Amino acid sequence: MVTEDDVRRIALSLPETTERPSYGTPAFRVKDKWFARIREEGDVLVVWCGSEEEKHELIAADPEAFWTTPHYDGHPVVLVRFDAIDAEELTELLTDSWRLRAPRRVLAAYEAARSVITWRRLEERDFPLLREWLERPHVARWWHHETSIEAVTRDFGPAARGEDPSEDLLTFLDGRPLGLVQRCRLGDFPEYLTELSAILDVPADTVSLDYLIGDPGQVGRGLGPQMIRAVVEATWRDHPAAPAILIPVSAANRASWRALEKAGLRRVAEGELEPDNPIDDRAHYLYRIDRPAAP
C-alpha cells in the first residue's frame, strides 16, 4: 500500500517536475504537461500509459489495482488504487508516465545521465552470489530454482565452463553486480524449439533470453528494461545469423512482460507452455523483436 506522501516524494524526484493542483487535487507536471494526478477520492492515482492497448492489458492483468471510467475512454490513461500497489510499483508507474510526457530535451538529458550496464560470462566463482539471488523472494517466485551449491553447479556449471551452447551473462550497473541474463540459440535446444514452434513459426537461429535483477533494491527503477535493451542490441552483433529474439513469459508475470514492452519487444502470440513455477498455470505470452534493417 502507498500513500499520497509516497506519490509526492517519488514524483518530485523526477527531473523538472512541479506540483500544481488540478480539479482541486494534487497533480504533478513535467514542464506544462501533467503526468500524474490524485483523484478526488484521495486514494486513487491517474497516470499515463503507452497506449490504449497497454491500458486495457493492465486492467485485465490486475483489476484490483487498475481500472478506468468512461471519462477516460479513448485516452491512454489508467486509474491506480493506492492500496493495491507497493512503492516499487508506484515508482515504475510514475517514471513511465513521466517519460511519456517529458519534452524530448528533458528526456534526452535524463537518459544520458543514466547508469551504464555491462556484463561478462558467469564464472564458477560467481555461484555464491547467484545462489543468494535465487533465494530472494522476488526471484524465487518466478525462477523456482534449487539453491543448493550442488544444484547451481549442476545447472550453471556447463555454461560457465564453455561446455554448453547457452550463455549466462552476469550484468553490472556501474561496475556493481546487478543481475543475470541467459541467452541461447533456440536451435541448440531442439525440445524447447519444438515446444515454441507449436505456438508459432520459430526459425532455428532465433535467440531467446531469460533474465533477473538480483538486488530487490534495484527493482522498479527501470533497470530491467535497460538491461534487456542493452543485451538485445548486443545480440545482433554477437549472433549475426539471428533473425529475431523470442521470449516466452508467464502471463501472470506482469512486471516481466511490461519490462519486455519497454525494451521494445512486442507481443506476437499467446499459448500454453510448462511454467517454471508449478503454482502458475500454463498461459504464456510470447514477445519478439526482429533484427533491425541494415542501414
mmCIF file of C-alpha atoms in Angstrom:
data_model
loop_
_atom_site.group_PDB
_atom_site.id
_atom_site.type_symbol
_atom_site.label_atom_id
_atom_site.label_comp_id
_atom_site.label_asym_id
_atom_site.label_seq_id
_atom_site.Cartn_x
_atom_site.Cartn_y
_atom_site.Cartn_z
ATOM 1 C CA MET A 1 0.000 0.000 0.000
ATOM 2 C CA VAL A 2 1.227 3.515 -0.831
ATOM 3 C CA THR A 3 0.200 6.981 0.333
ATOM 4 C CA GLU A 4 -0.140 10.464 -1.084
ATOM 5 C CA ASP A 5 3.206 11.300 0.526
ATOM 6 C CA ASP A 6 4.819 8.428 -1.403
ATOM 7 C CA VAL A 7 3.385 9.759 -4.652
ATOM 8 C CA ARG A 8 4.642 13.271 -3.895
ATOM 9 C CA ARG A 9 8.129 12.104 -2.883
ATOM 10 C CA ILE A 10 8.655 9.910 -5.943
ATOM 11 C CA ALA A 11 7.073 12.277 -8.461
ATOM 12 C CA LEU A 12 9.059 15.297 -7.292
ATOM 13 C CA SER A 13 12.298 13.292 -7.507
ATOM 14 C CA LEU A 14 11.889 13.149 -11.296
ATOM 15 C CA PRO A 15 13.622 15.904 -13.296
ATOM 16 C CA GLU A 16 11.858 19.240 -13.821
ATOM 17 C CA THR A 17 8.704 18.108 -12.024
ATOM 18 C CA THR A 18 6.450 20.571 -10.264
ATOM 19 C CA GLU A 19 3.267 20.152 -8.250
ATOM 20 C CA ARG A 20 0.198 22.221 -9.184
ATOM 21 C CA PRO A 21 -3.432 21.410 -8.343
ATOM 22 C CA SER A 22 -5.769 20.026 -10.977
ATOM 23 C CA TYR A 23 -9.512 19.843 -10.280
ATOM 24 C CA GLY A 24 -8.634 20.802 -6.707
ATOM 25 C CA THR A 25 -6.345 17.820 -6.054
ATOM 26 C CA PRO A 26 -2.532 17.373 -6.261
ATOM 27 C CA ALA A 27 -1.142 16.967 -9.768
ATOM 28 C CA PHE A 28 2.421 16.625 -10.977
ATOM 29 C CA ARG A 29 3.758 18.123 -14.186
ATOM 30 C CA VAL A 30 6.916 17.943 -16.216
ATOM 31 C CA LYS A 31 7.095 21.389 -17.794
ATOM 32 C CA ASP A 32 3.447 22.113 -18.669
ATOM 33 C CA LYS A 33 2.234 18.523 -19.111
ATOM 34 C CA TRP A 34 0.711 16.623 -16.220
ATOM 35 C CA PHE A 35 1.826 13.020 -15.827
ATOM 36 C CA ALA A 36 0.171 12.076 -12.520
ATOM 37 C CA ARG A 37 -2.879 13.275 -10.639
ATOM 38 C CA ILE A 38 -4.522 12.196 -7.398
ATOM 39 C CA ARG A 39 -8.273 11.871 -7.864
ATOM 40 C CA GLU A 40 -10.894 13.381 -5.634
ATOM 41 C CA GLU A 41 -11.271 10.100 -3.697
ATOM 42 C CA GLY A 42 -7.778 10.706 -2.317
ATOM 43 C CA ASP A 43 -6.566 7.139 -2.676
ATOM 44 C CA VAL A 44 -6.576 6.795 -6.468
ATOM 45 C CA LEU A 45 -3.807 7.881 -8.834
ATOM 46 C CA VAL A 46 -4.208 8.748 -12.522
ATOM 47 C CA VAL A 47 -1.198 8.049 -14.780
ATOM 48 C CA TRP A 48 -0.454 7.778 -18.484
ATOM 49 C CA CYS A 49 0.140 4.511 -20.369
ATOM 50 C CA GLY A 50 1.953 3.902 -23.618
ATOM 51 C CA SER A 51 -1.283 3.124 -25.457
ATOM 52 C CA GLU A 52 -4.935 2.233 -25.054
ATOM 53 C CA GLU A 53 -3.932 -1.401 -25.584
ATOM 54 C CA GLU A 54 -1.478 -1.275 -22.684
ATOM 55 C CA LYS A 55 -4.143 0.351 -20.513
ATOM 56 C CA HIS A 56 -6.590 -2.499 -21.084
ATOM 57 C CA GLU A 57 -3.854 -5.109 -20.605
ATOM 58 C CA LEU A 58 -3.037 -3.620 -17.197
ATOM 59 C CA ILE A 59 -6.696 -3.680 -16.171
ATOM 60 C CA ALA A 60 -7.151 -7.253 -17.389
ATOM 61 C CA ALA A 61 -3.972 -8.438 -15.646
ATOM 62 C CA ASP A 62 -4.760 -6.858 -12.262
ATOM 63 C CA PRO A 63 -8.293 -5.426 -11.988
ATOM 64 C CA GLU A 64 -7.879 -4.909 -8.247
ATOM 65 C CA ALA A 65 -5.092 -2.395 -8.877
ATOM 66 C CA PHE A 66 -6.061 -0.839 -12.225
ATOM 67 C CA TRP A 67 -9.373 0.465 -13.523
ATOM 68 C CA THR A 68 -10.914 3.225 -15.607
ATOM 69 C CA THR A 69 -14.084 5.281 -16.063
ATOM 70 C CA PRO A 70 -15.994 6.448 -19.148
ATOM 71 C CA HIS A 71 -14.375 9.874 -18.676
ATOM 72 C CA TYR A 72 -11.080 8.380 -19.878
ATOM 73 C CA ASP A 73 -12.465 6.377 -22.799
ATOM 74 C CA GLY A 74 -10.207 6.850 -25.797
ATOM 75 C CA HIS A 75 -7.318 8.121 -23.691
ATOM 76 C CA PRO A 76 -4.199 6.107 -22.692
ATOM 77 C CA VAL A 77 -4.768 6.893 -19.013
ATOM 78 C CA VAL A 78 -5.311 4.394 -16.214
ATOM 79 C CA LEU A 79 -6.509 4.707 -12.606
ATOM 80 C CA VAL A 80 -4.493 3.030 -9.849
ATOM 81 C CA ARG A 81 -5.664 2.180 -6.322
ATOM 82 C CA PHE A 82 -3.198 3.116 -3.588
ATOM 83 C CA ASP A 83 -3.993 0.046 -1.513
ATOM 84 C CA ALA A 84 -3.222 -2.400 -4.340
ATOM 85 C CA ILE A 85 0.382 -1.450 -5.203
ATOM 86 C CA ASP A 86 3.682 -1.104 -3.358
ATOM 87 C CA ALA A 87 6.375 1.560 -3.528
ATOM 88 C CA GLU A 88 8.335 -0.258 -6.231
ATOM 89 C CA GLU A 89 5.295 -0.485 -8.489
ATOM 90 C CA LEU A 90 4.473 3.155 -7.788
ATOM 91 C CA THR A 91 7.983 4.215 -8.772
ATOM 92 C CA GLU A 92 7.696 2.301 -12.029
ATOM 93 C CA LEU A 93 4.266 3.722 -12.867
ATOM 94 C CA LEU A 94 5.257 7.321 -12.148
ATOM 95 C CA THR A 95 8.565 7.050 -14.010
ATOM 96 C CA ASP A 96 6.906 5.514 -17.055
ATOM 97 C CA SER A 97 4.207 8.192 -17.079
ATOM 98 C CA TRP A 98 6.822 10.942 -16.676
ATOM 99 C CA ARG A 99 8.812 9.541 -19.609
ATOM 100 C CA LEU A 100 5.724 9.599 -21.824
ATOM 101 C CA ARG A 101 5.039 13.259 -21.073
ATOM 102 C CA ALA A 102 8.519 14.749 -20.739
ATOM 103 C CA PRO A 103 9.775 17.006 -23.562
ATOM 104 C CA ARG A 104 12.454 15.432 -25.754
ATOM 105 C CA ARG A 105 15.198 17.654 -24.357
ATOM 106 C CA VAL A 106 14.386 16.727 -20.774
ATOM 107 C CA LEU A 107 14.048 13.038 -21.593
ATOM 108 C CA ALA A 108 17.323 13.007 -23.551
ATOM 109 C CA ALA A 109 19.181 14.558 -20.624
ATOM 110 C CA TYR A 110 17.611 12.023 -18.264
ATOM 111 C CA GLU A 111 18.621 9.092 -20.475
ATOM 112 C CA ALA A 112 22.166 10.424 -20.912
ATOM 113 C CA ALA A 113 22.627 10.579 -17.148
ATOM 114 C CA ARG A 114 21.528 7.000 -16.576
ATOM 115 C CA SER A 115 23.982 4.441 -15.296
ATOM 116 C CA VAL A 116 25.956 2.136 -17.589
ATOM 117 C CA ILE A 117 25.142 -1.575 -17.793
ATOM 118 C CA THR A 118 27.907 -4.009 -18.741
ATOM 119 C CA TRP A 119 28.316 -7.786 -18.496
ATOM 120 C CA ARG A 120 30.640 -10.756 -18.723
ATOM 121 C CA ARG A 121 30.217 -14.517 -18.806
ATOM 122 C CA LEU A 122 29.165 -16.049 -15.489
ATOM 123 C CA GLU A 123 32.027 -17.924 -13.815
ATOM 124 C CA GLU A 124 32.065 -20.558 -11.109
ATOM 125 C CA ARG A 125 33.386 -18.008 -8.616
ATOM 126 C CA ASP A 126 30.069 -16.146 -9.065
ATOM 127 C CA PHE A 127 27.943 -19.080 -7.879
ATOM 128 C CA PRO A 128 27.657 -17.914 -4.228
ATOM 129 C CA LEU A 129 26.220 -14.592 -5.430
ATOM 130 C CA LEU A 130 23.887 -16.364 -7.851
ATOM 131 C CA ARG A 131 22.667 -18.664 -5.076
ATOM 132 C CA GLU A 132 21.911 -15.605 -2.949
ATOM 133 C CA TRP A 133 19.900 -14.049 -5.768
ATOM 134 C CA LEU A 134 17.955 -17.235 -6.495
ATOM 135 C CA GLU A 135 16.944 -17.395 -2.843
ATOM 136 C CA ARG A 136 15.474 -13.888 -2.811
ATOM 137 C CA PRO A 137 11.655 -13.975 -2.805
ATOM 138 C CA HIS A 138 11.227 -11.710 -5.854
ATOM 139 C CA VAL A 139 13.436 -14.074 -7.903
ATOM 140 C CA ALA A 140 12.335 -17.382 -6.366
ATOM 141 C CA ARG A 141 8.685 -16.572 -7.137
ATOM 142 C CA TRP A 142 9.274 -16.872 -10.876
ATOM 143 C CA TRP A 143 12.523 -18.842 -11.316
ATOM 144 C CA HIS A 144 11.694 -21.528 -8.729
ATOM 145 C CA HIS A 145 15.251 -22.855 -8.899
ATOM 146 C CA GLU A 146 17.044 -25.104 -6.429
ATOM 147 C CA THR A 147 19.597 -23.061 -4.497
ATOM 148 C CA SER A 148 21.995 -25.677 -3.102
ATOM 149 C CA ILE A 149 25.559 -25.349 -4.338
ATOM 150 C CA GLU A 150 25.162 -28.749 -5.980
ATOM 151 C CA ALA A 151 22.095 -27.618 -7.939
ATOM 152 C CA VAL A 152 23.632 -24.316 -9.014
ATOM 153 C CA THR A 153 26.845 -26.076 -10.089
ATOM 154 C CA ARG A 154 24.851 -28.705 -11.971
ATOM 155 C CA ASP A 155 22.693 -26.230 -13.888
ATOM 156 C CA PHE A 156 25.055 -23.290 -14.413
ATOM 157 C CA GLY A 157 28.429 -25.036 -14.399
ATOM 158 C CA PRO A 158 28.404 -26.330 -18.007
ATOM 159 C CA ALA A 159 27.775 -22.858 -19.487
ATOM 160 C CA ALA A 160 30.358 -21.296 -17.144
ATOM 161 C CA ARG A 161 32.943 -23.846 -18.354
ATOM 162 C CA GLY A 162 32.012 -23.398 -22.018
ATOM 163 C CA GLU A 163 30.572 -26.924 -22.267
ATOM 164 C CA ASP A 164 27.041 -25.762 -23.073
ATOM 165 C CA PRO A 165 25.987 -23.652 -26.083
ATOM 166 C CA SER A 166 23.955 -21.269 -23.921
ATOM 167 C CA GLU A 167 25.410 -18.124 -22.358
ATOM 168 C CA ASP A 168 24.913 -16.942 -18.794
ATOM 169 C CA LEU A 169 25.752 -13.242 -18.603
ATOM 170 C CA LEU A 170 26.420 -11.603 -15.243
ATOM 171 C CA THR A 171 25.347 -7.967 -15.600
ATOM 172 C CA PHE A 172 26.753 -4.951 -13.762
ATOM 173 C CA LEU A 173 25.417 -1.489 -13.010
ATOM 174 C CA ASP A 174 28.323 0.948 -12.932
ATOM 175 C CA GLY A 175 30.625 -1.956 -12.104
ATOM 176 C CA ARG A 176 28.469 -3.492 -9.352
ATOM 177 C CA PRO A 177 26.602 -6.820 -9.840
ATOM 178 C CA LEU A 178 23.037 -6.234 -10.999
ATOM 179 C CA GLY A 179 21.518 -9.389 -12.432
ATOM 180 C CA LEU A 180 21.714 -12.297 -14.833
ATOM 181 C CA VAL A 181 20.730 -12.707 -18.474
ATOM 182 C CA GLN A 182 20.609 -16.157 -20.032
ATOM 183 C CA ARG A 183 20.963 -16.216 -23.806
ATOM 184 C CA CYS A 184 20.652 -19.147 -26.183
ATOM 185 C CA ARG A 185 20.120 -20.047 -29.822
ATOM 186 C CA LEU A 186 16.867 -21.985 -29.890
ATOM 187 C CA GLY A 187 18.148 -24.431 -32.498
ATOM 188 C CA ASP A 188 20.687 -25.653 -29.930
ATOM 189 C CA PHE A 189 17.807 -26.845 -27.728
ATOM 190 C CA PRO A 190 15.529 -28.919 -30.012
ATOM 191 C CA GLU A 191 12.933 -29.818 -27.368
ATOM 192 C CA TYR A 192 12.444 -26.175 -26.423
ATOM 193 C CA LEU A 193 12.309 -25.155 -30.089
ATOM 194 C CA THR A 194 9.654 -27.794 -30.744
ATOM 195 C CA GLU A 195 7.570 -26.605 -27.793
ATOM 196 C CA LEU A 196 7.641 -22.998 -29.006
ATOM 197 C CA SER A 197 7.070 -23.995 -32.634
ATOM 198 C CA ALA A 198 3.728 -25.493 -31.630
ATOM 199 C CA ILE A 199 2.567 -21.921 -30.970
ATOM 200 C CA LEU A 200 4.175 -20.015 -33.862
ATOM 201 C CA ASP A 201 6.848 -20.410 -36.532
ATOM 202 C CA VAL A 202 10.337 -20.149 -34.988
ATOM 203 C CA PRO A 203 13.492 -20.218 -37.170
ATOM 204 C CA ALA A 204 16.274 -22.276 -35.576
ATOM 205 C CA ASP A 205 18.662 -19.311 -35.439
ATOM 206 C CA THR A 206 16.236 -17.313 -33.288
ATOM 207 C CA VAL A 207 17.732 -16.299 -29.935
ATOM 208 C CA SER A 208 15.897 -16.382 -26.604
ATOM 209 C CA LEU A 209 16.629 -14.594 -23.327
ATOM 210 C CA ASP A 210 15.769 -15.053 -19.673
ATOM 211 C CA TYR A 211 16.683 -12.521 -17.013
ATOM 212 C CA LEU A 212 16.592 -11.446 -13.402
ATOM 213 C CA ILE A 213 17.517 -8.452 -11.261
ATOM 214 C CA GLY A 214 19.234 -9.867 -8.184
ATOM 215 C CA ASP A 215 19.089 -6.971 -5.737
ATOM 216 C CA PRO A 216 15.497 -6.173 -4.669
ATOM 217 C CA GLY A 217 16.624 -2.584 -4.085
ATOM 218 C CA GLN A 218 17.197 -2.241 -7.827
ATOM 219 C CA VAL A 219 13.734 -3.490 -8.803
ATOM 220 C CA GLY A 220 11.194 -0.942 -10.024
ATOM 221 C CA ARG A 221 13.809 1.586 -11.170
ATOM 222 C CA GLY A 222 13.608 0.891 -14.899
ATOM 223 C CA LEU A 223 16.823 -1.136 -14.861
ATOM 224 C CA GLY A 224 15.170 -4.317 -16.144
ATOM 225 C CA PRO A 225 14.160 -2.781 -19.488
ATOM 226 C CA GLN A 226 17.535 -1.027 -19.704
ATOM 227 C CA MET A 227 19.373 -4.318 -19.140
ATOM 228 C CA ILE A 228 17.220 -6.203 -21.641
ATOM 229 C CA ARG A 229 17.587 -3.455 -24.240
ATOM 230 C CA ALA A 230 21.375 -3.456 -23.899
ATOM 231 C CA VAL A 231 21.639 -7.235 -24.335
ATOM 232 C CA VAL A 232 19.215 -7.182 -27.268
ATOM 233 C CA GLU A 233 21.349 -4.607 -29.077
ATOM 234 C CA ALA A 234 24.492 -6.647 -28.418
ATOM 235 C CA THR A 235 22.825 -9.836 -29.632
ATOM 236 C CA TRP A 236 22.603 -8.529 -33.188
ATOM 237 C CA ARG A 237 26.410 -8.270 -33.172
ATOM 238 C CA ASP A 238 27.131 -11.415 -31.174
ATOM 239 C CA HIS A 239 24.735 -13.611 -33.174
ATOM 240 C CA PRO A 240 24.832 -12.293 -36.750
ATOM 241 C CA ALA A 241 22.623 -15.128 -38.062
ATOM 242 C CA ALA A 242 19.794 -14.443 -35.594
ATOM 243 C CA PRO A 243 16.716 -13.072 -37.407
ATOM 244 C CA ALA A 244 14.879 -12.293 -34.188
ATOM 245 C CA ILE A 245 14.765 -12.612 -30.413
ATOM 246 C CA LEU A 246 11.785 -14.501 -28.975
ATOM 247 C CA ILE A 247 10.998 -14.539 -25.251
ATOM 248 C CA PRO A 248 8.173 -16.509 -23.609
ATOM 249 C CA VAL A 249 6.926 -15.143 -20.292
ATOM 250 C CA SER A 250 4.237 -16.282 -17.891
ATOM 251 C CA ALA A 251 1.048 -14.316 -18.498
ATOM 252 C CA ALA A 252 0.825 -13.835 -14.734
ATOM 253 C CA ASN A 253 4.220 -12.119 -14.559
ATOM 254 C CA ARG A 254 3.068 -8.614 -15.416
ATOM 255 C CA ALA A 255 6.316 -6.938 -14.311
ATOM 256 C CA SER A 256 8.319 -9.160 -16.664
ATOM 257 C CA TRP A 257 6.237 -8.680 -19.780
ATOM 258 C CA ARG A 258 5.939 -4.967 -19.165
ATOM 259 C CA ALA A 259 9.743 -4.801 -18.985
ATOM 260 C CA LEU A 260 9.900 -6.505 -22.375
ATOM 261 C CA GLU A 261 7.467 -3.999 -23.869
ATOM 262 C CA LYS A 262 9.515 -1.101 -22.519
ATOM 263 C CA ALA A 263 12.626 -2.675 -24.033
ATOM 264 C CA GLY A 264 10.998 -2.603 -27.471
ATOM 265 C CA LEU A 265 9.626 -6.126 -27.829
ATOM 266 C CA ARG A 266 6.052 -6.753 -28.930
ATOM 267 C CA ARG A 267 3.609 -9.489 -28.068
ATOM 268 C CA VAL A 268 3.190 -11.784 -31.063
ATOM 269 C CA ALA A 269 1.389 -14.826 -29.665
ATOM 270 C CA GLU A 270 -0.238 -16.479 -26.667
ATOM 271 C CA GLY A 271 -0.076 -20.156 -25.840
ATOM 272 C CA GLU A 272 0.423 -22.851 -23.256
ATOM 273 C CA LEU A 273 3.917 -23.734 -22.027
ATOM 274 C CA GLU A 274 5.258 -25.535 -18.972
ATOM 275 C CA PRO A 275 5.666 -22.917 -16.209
ATOM 276 C CA ASP A 276 8.929 -22.557 -14.262
ATOM 277 C CA ASN A 277 6.920 -22.477 -11.048
ATOM 278 C CA PRO A 278 4.242 -25.197 -10.737
ATOM 279 C CA ILE A 279 1.911 -22.840 -8.856
ATOM 280 C CA ASP A 280 1.369 -20.959 -12.144
ATOM 281 C CA ASP A 281 -0.835 -22.144 -14.972
ATOM 282 C CA ARG A 282 0.430 -22.799 -18.497
ATOM 283 C CA ALA A 283 -0.694 -19.488 -20.029
ATOM 284 C CA HIS A 284 2.238 -17.636 -21.584
ATOM 285 C CA TYR A 285 2.787 -14.604 -23.781
ATOM 286 C CA LEU A 286 5.470 -14.667 -26.471
ATOM 287 C CA TYR A 287 7.362 -11.452 -27.167
ATOM 288 C CA ARG A 288 9.590 -10.829 -30.189
ATOM 289 C CA ILE A 289 11.856 -8.218 -31.639
ATOM 290 C CA ASP A 290 13.223 -8.559 -35.177
ATOM 291 C CA ARG A 291 16.714 -7.762 -36.327
ATOM 292 C CA PRO A 292 16.848 -4.103 -37.443
ATOM 293 C CA ALA A 293 17.178 -3.470 -41.147
ATOM 294 C CA ALA A 294 20.718 -2.776 -42.302
ATOM 295 C CA PRO A 295 21.414 0.976 -42.676
#
